mmCIF file of C-alpha atoms in Angstrom:
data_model
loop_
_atom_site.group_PDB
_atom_site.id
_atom_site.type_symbol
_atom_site.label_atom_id
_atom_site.label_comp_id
_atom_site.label_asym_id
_atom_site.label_seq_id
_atom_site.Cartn_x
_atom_site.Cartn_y
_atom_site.Cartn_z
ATOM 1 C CA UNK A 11 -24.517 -65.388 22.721
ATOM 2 C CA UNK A 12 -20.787 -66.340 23.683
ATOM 3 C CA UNK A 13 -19.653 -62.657 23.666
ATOM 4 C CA UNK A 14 -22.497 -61.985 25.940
ATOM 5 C CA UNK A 15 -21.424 -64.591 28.573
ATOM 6 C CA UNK A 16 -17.623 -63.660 28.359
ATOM 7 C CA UNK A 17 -18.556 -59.757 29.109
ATOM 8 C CA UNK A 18 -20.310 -61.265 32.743
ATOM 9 C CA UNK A 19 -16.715 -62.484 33.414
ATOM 10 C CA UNK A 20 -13.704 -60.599 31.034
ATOM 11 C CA UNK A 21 -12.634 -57.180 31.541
ATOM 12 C CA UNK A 22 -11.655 -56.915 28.145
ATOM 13 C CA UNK A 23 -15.028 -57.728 26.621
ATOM 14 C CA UNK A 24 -16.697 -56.310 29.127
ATOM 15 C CA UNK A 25 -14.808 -52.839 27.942
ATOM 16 C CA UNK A 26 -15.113 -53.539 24.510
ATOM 17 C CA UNK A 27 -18.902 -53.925 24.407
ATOM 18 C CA UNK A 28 -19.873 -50.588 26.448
ATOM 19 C CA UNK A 29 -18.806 -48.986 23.361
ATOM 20 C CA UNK A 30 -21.627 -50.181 21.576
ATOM 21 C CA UNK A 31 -24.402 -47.329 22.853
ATOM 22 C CA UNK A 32 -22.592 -44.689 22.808
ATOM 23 C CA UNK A 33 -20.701 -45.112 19.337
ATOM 24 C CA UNK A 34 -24.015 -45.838 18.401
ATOM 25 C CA UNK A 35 -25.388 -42.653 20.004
ATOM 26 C CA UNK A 36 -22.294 -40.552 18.045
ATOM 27 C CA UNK A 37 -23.352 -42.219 14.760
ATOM 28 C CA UNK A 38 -26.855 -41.284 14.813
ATOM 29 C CA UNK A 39 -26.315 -37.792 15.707
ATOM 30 C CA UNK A 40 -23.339 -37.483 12.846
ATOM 31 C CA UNK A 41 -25.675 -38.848 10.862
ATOM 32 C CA UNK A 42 -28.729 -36.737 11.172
ATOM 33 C CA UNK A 43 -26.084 -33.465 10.750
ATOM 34 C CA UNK A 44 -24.721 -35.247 7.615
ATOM 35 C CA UNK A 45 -27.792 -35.623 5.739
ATOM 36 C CA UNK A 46 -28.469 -31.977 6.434
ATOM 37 C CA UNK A 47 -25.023 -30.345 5.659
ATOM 38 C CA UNK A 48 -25.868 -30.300 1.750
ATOM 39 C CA UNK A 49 -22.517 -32.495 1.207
ATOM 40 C CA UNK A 50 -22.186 -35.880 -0.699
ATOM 41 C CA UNK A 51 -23.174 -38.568 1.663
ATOM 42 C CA UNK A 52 -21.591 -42.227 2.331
ATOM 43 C CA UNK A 53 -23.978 -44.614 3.331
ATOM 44 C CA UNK A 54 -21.878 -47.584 5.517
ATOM 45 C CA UNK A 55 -23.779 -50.481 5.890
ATOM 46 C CA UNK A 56 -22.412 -53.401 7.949
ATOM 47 C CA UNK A 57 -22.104 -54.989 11.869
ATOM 48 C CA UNK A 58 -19.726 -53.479 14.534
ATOM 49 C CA UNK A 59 -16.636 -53.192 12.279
ATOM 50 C CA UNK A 60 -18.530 -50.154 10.646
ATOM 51 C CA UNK A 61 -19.506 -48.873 13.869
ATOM 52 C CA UNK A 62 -15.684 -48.645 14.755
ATOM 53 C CA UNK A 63 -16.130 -50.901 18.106
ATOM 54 C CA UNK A 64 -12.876 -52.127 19.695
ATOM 55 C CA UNK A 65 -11.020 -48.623 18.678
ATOM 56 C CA UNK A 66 -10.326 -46.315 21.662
ATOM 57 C CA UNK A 67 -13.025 -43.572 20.107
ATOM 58 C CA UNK A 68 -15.346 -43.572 17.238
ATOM 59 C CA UNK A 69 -12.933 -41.710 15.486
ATOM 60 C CA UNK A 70 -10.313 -44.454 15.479
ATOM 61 C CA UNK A 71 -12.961 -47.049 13.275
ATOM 62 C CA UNK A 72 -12.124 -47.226 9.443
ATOM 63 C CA UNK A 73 -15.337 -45.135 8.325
ATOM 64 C CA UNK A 74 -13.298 -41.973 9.855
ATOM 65 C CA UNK A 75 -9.555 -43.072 9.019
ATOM 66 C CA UNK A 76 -10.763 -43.511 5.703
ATOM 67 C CA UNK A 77 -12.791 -40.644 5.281
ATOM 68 C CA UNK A 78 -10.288 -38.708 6.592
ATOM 69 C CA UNK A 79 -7.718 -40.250 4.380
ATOM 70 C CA UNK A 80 -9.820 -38.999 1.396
ATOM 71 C CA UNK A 81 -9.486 -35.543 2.703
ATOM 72 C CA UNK A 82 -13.324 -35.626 4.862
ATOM 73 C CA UNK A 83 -14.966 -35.401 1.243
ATOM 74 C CA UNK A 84 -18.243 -37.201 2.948
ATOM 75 C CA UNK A 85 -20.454 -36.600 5.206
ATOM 76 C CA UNK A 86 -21.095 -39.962 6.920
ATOM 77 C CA UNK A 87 -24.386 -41.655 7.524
ATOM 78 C CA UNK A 88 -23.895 -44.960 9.249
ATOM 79 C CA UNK A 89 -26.608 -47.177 9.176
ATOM 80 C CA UNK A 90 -24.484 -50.181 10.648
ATOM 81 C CA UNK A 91 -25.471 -51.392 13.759
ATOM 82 C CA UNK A 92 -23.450 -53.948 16.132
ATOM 83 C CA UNK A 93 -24.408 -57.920 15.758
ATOM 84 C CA UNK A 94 -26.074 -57.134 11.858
ATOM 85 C CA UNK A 95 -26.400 -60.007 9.766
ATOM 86 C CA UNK A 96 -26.544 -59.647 6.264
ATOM 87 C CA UNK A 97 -30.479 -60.048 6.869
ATOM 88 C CA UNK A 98 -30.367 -57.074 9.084
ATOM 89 C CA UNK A 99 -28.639 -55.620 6.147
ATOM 90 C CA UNK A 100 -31.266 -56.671 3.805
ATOM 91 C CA UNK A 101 -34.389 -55.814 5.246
ATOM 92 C CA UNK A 102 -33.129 -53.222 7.638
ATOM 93 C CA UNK A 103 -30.179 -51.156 6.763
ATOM 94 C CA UNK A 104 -30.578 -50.913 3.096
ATOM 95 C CA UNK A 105 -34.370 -49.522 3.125
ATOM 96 C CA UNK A 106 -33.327 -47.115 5.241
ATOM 97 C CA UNK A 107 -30.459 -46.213 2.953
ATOM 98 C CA UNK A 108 -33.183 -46.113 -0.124
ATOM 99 C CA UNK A 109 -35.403 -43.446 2.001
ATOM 100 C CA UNK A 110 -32.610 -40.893 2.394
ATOM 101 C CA UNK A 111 -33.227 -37.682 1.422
ATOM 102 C CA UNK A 112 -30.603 -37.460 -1.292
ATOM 103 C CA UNK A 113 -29.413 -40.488 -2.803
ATOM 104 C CA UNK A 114 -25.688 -41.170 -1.370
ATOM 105 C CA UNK A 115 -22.258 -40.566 -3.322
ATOM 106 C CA UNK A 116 -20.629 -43.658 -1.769
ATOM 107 C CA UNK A 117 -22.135 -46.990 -0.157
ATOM 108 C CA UNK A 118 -20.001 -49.257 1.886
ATOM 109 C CA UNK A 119 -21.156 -52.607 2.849
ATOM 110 C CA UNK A 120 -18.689 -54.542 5.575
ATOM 111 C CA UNK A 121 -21.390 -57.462 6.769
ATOM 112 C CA UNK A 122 -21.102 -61.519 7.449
ATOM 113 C CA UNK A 123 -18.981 -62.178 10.337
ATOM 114 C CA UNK A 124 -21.662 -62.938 12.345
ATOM 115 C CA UNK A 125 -22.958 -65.027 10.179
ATOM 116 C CA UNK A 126 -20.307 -67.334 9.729
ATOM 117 C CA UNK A 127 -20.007 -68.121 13.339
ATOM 118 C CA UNK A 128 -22.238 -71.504 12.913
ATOM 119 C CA UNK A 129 -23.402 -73.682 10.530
ATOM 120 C CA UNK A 130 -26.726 -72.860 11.851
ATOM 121 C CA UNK A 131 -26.254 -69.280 11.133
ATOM 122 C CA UNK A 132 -24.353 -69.644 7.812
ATOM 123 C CA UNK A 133 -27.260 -71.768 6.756
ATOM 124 C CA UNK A 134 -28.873 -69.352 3.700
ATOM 125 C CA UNK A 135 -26.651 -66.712 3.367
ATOM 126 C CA UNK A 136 -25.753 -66.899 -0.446
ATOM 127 C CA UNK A 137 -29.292 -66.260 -1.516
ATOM 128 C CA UNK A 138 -29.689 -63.586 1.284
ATOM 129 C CA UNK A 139 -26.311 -61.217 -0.006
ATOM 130 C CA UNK A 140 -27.121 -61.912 -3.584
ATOM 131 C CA UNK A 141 -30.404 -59.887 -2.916
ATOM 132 C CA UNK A 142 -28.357 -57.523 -0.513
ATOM 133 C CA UNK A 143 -26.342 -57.054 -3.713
ATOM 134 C CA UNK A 144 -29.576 -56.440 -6.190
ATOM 135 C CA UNK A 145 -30.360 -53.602 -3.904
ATOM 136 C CA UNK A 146 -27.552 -51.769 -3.978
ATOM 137 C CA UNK A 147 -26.567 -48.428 -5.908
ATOM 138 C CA UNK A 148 -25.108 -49.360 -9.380
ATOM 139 C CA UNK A 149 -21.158 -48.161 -9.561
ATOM 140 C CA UNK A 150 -20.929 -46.559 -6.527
ATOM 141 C CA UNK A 151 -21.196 -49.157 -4.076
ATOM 142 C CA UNK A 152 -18.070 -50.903 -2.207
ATOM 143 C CA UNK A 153 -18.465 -54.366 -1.046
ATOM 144 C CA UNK A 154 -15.778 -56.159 1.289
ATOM 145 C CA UNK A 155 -15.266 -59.872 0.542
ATOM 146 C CA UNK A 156 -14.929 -62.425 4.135
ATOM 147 C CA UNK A 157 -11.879 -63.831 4.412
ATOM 148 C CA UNK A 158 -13.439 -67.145 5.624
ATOM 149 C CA UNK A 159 -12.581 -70.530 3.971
ATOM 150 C CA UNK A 160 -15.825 -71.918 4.540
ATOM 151 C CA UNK A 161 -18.612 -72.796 1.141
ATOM 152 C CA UNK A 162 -20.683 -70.377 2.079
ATOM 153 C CA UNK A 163 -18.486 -67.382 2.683
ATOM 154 C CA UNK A 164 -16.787 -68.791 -0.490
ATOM 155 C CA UNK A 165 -19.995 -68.851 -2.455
ATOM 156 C CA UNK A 166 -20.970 -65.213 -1.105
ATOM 157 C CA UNK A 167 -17.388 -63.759 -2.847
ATOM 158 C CA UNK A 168 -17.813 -65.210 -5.861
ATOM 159 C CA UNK A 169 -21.352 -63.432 -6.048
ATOM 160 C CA UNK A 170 -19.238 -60.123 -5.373
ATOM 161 C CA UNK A 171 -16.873 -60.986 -7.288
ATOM 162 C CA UNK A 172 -19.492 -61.298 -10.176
ATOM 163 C CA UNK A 173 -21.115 -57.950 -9.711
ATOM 164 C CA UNK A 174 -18.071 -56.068 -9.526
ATOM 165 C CA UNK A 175 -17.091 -57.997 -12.860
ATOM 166 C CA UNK A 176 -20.110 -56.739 -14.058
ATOM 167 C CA UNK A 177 -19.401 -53.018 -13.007
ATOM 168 C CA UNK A 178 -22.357 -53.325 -10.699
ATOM 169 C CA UNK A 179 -20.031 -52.767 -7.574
ATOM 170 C CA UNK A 180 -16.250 -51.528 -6.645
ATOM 171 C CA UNK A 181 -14.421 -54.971 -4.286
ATOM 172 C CA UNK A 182 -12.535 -54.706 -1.143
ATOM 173 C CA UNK A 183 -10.604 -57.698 -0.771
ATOM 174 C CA UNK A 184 -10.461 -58.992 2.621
ATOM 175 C CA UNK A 185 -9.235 -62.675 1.973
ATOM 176 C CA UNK A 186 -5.444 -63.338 1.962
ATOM 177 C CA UNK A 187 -2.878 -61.452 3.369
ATOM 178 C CA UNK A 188 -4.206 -57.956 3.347
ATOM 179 C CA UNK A 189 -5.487 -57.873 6.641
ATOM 180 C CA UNK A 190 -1.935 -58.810 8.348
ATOM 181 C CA UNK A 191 -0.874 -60.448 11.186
ATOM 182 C CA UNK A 192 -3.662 -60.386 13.946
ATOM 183 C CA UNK A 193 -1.531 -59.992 16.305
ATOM 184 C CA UNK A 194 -1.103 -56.561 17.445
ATOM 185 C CA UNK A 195 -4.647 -56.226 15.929
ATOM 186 C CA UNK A 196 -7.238 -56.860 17.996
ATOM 187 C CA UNK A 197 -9.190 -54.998 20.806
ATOM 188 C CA UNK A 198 -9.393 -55.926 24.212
ATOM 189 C CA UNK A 199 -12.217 -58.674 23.787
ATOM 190 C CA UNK A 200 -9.606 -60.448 21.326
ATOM 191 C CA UNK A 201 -12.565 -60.468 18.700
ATOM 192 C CA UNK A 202 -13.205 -56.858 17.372
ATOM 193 C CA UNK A 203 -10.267 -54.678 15.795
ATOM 194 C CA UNK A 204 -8.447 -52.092 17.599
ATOM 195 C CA UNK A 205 -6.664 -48.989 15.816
ATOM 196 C CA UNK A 206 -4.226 -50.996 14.259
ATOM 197 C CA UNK A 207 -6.526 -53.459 12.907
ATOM 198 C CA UNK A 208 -8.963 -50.258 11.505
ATOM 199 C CA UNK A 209 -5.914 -48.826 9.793
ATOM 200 C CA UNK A 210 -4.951 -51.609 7.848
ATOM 201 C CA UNK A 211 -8.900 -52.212 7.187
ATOM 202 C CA UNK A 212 -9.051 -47.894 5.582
ATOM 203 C CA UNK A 213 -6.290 -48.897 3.869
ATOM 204 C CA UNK A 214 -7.801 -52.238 2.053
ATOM 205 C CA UNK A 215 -10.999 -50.117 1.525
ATOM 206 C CA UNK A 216 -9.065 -46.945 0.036
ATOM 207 C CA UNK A 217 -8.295 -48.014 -3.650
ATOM 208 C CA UNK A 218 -12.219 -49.057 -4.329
ATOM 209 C CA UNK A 219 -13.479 -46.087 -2.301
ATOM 210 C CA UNK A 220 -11.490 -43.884 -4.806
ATOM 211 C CA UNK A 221 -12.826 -45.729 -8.048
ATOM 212 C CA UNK A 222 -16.110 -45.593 -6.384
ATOM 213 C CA UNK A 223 -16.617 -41.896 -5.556
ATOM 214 C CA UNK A 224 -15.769 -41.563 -9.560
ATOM 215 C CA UNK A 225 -18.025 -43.566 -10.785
ATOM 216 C CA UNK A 226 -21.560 -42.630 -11.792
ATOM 217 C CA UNK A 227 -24.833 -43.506 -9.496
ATOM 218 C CA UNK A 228 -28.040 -44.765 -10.572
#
């Protein structure tokens, strides 16, 4: 992979991705305390931008800003992982979100910017999110559109855009201008976000989050 040749030779990427293990190490261990702790649990499915990668801790990632922002009403279980696809998602990350212990108060699904990297990989990915979206928790699940021009990415939103029509999910809107400028906005490796970038993404999230967590589950 590109990223993995540019770490061999760029600082910055090379800084960025050594967060990967150990925000993944943080996450798993937050997680197994969270589905013990008796409180209502988020379930954030997604790539690296759930995992918080490019921010200067784990805490600085917009799972944590956000949840944090709510007033910590969640204990977090993040089944992201870095590099998902939304068939990692599928087959991966969402039975593992069914075989909780306790069904989850909030689901959060962030997932498809490394699919849209090549035709090649972009190749199939309506039909894969429509059944990531038949899978998921009726009313209480949060879904982020990409802000990519491309048909695919355009034919993925307007599957979201259908379920949350249908009141089968809550939509973050990630296309146009809500994101801001990038720059500013971007960690070291130039690809993930840094704290700025999370900030404005807890933000975007906030507003569905809220309608979510009120909403019934099924």
């Amino acid at each position: 992979m590109l990223l993995d040749v540019a770490a061999a030779v760029l600082p910055g990427v090379r800084r960025v991705r050594a967060q990967k293990e150990p925000y993944a190490r943080a996450w798993a261990e937050a997680g197994r305390t969270a589905v013990g702790s008796g409180r209502p649990l988020w379930a954030a499915l997604g790539d690296s931008m759930t995992q918080g990668i490019g921010a200067d801790t784990v805490a600085g990632g917009w799972v944590p800003r956000l949840n944090a922002r709510l007033g910590e009403p969640f204990a977090v279980v993040n089944l992201s992982a870095s590099g998902a696809r939304i068939a990692d998602v599928l087959t991966g990350q969402l039975p593992r979100l069914h075989a909780l212990p306790a069904a989850p108060a909030l689901v959060t699904v962030l997932v498809g910017a490394n699919d849209m990297l090549t035709p090649a990989r972009r190749r199939g990915t309506p039909e894969r999110f429509a059944e990531l979206l038949a899978g998921l928790p009726v009313g209480c699940s949060v879904v982020a559109t990409l802000p990519r021009g491309n048909p695919e990415a355009r034919a993925i939103n307007a599957l979201i855009e259908a379920a949350a029509d249908r009141g089968q999910v809550h939509l973050a809107e990630f296309r146009g201008p809500a994101l801001g400028p990038l720059r500013g906005s971007l960690a070291a490796d130039w690809f993930h976000p840094n704290d700025v970038g999370y900030a404005r993404m807890a933000r975007i999230f906030e507003a569905p989050v809220r309608a979510a967590a009120g909403s019934p589950t099924s």
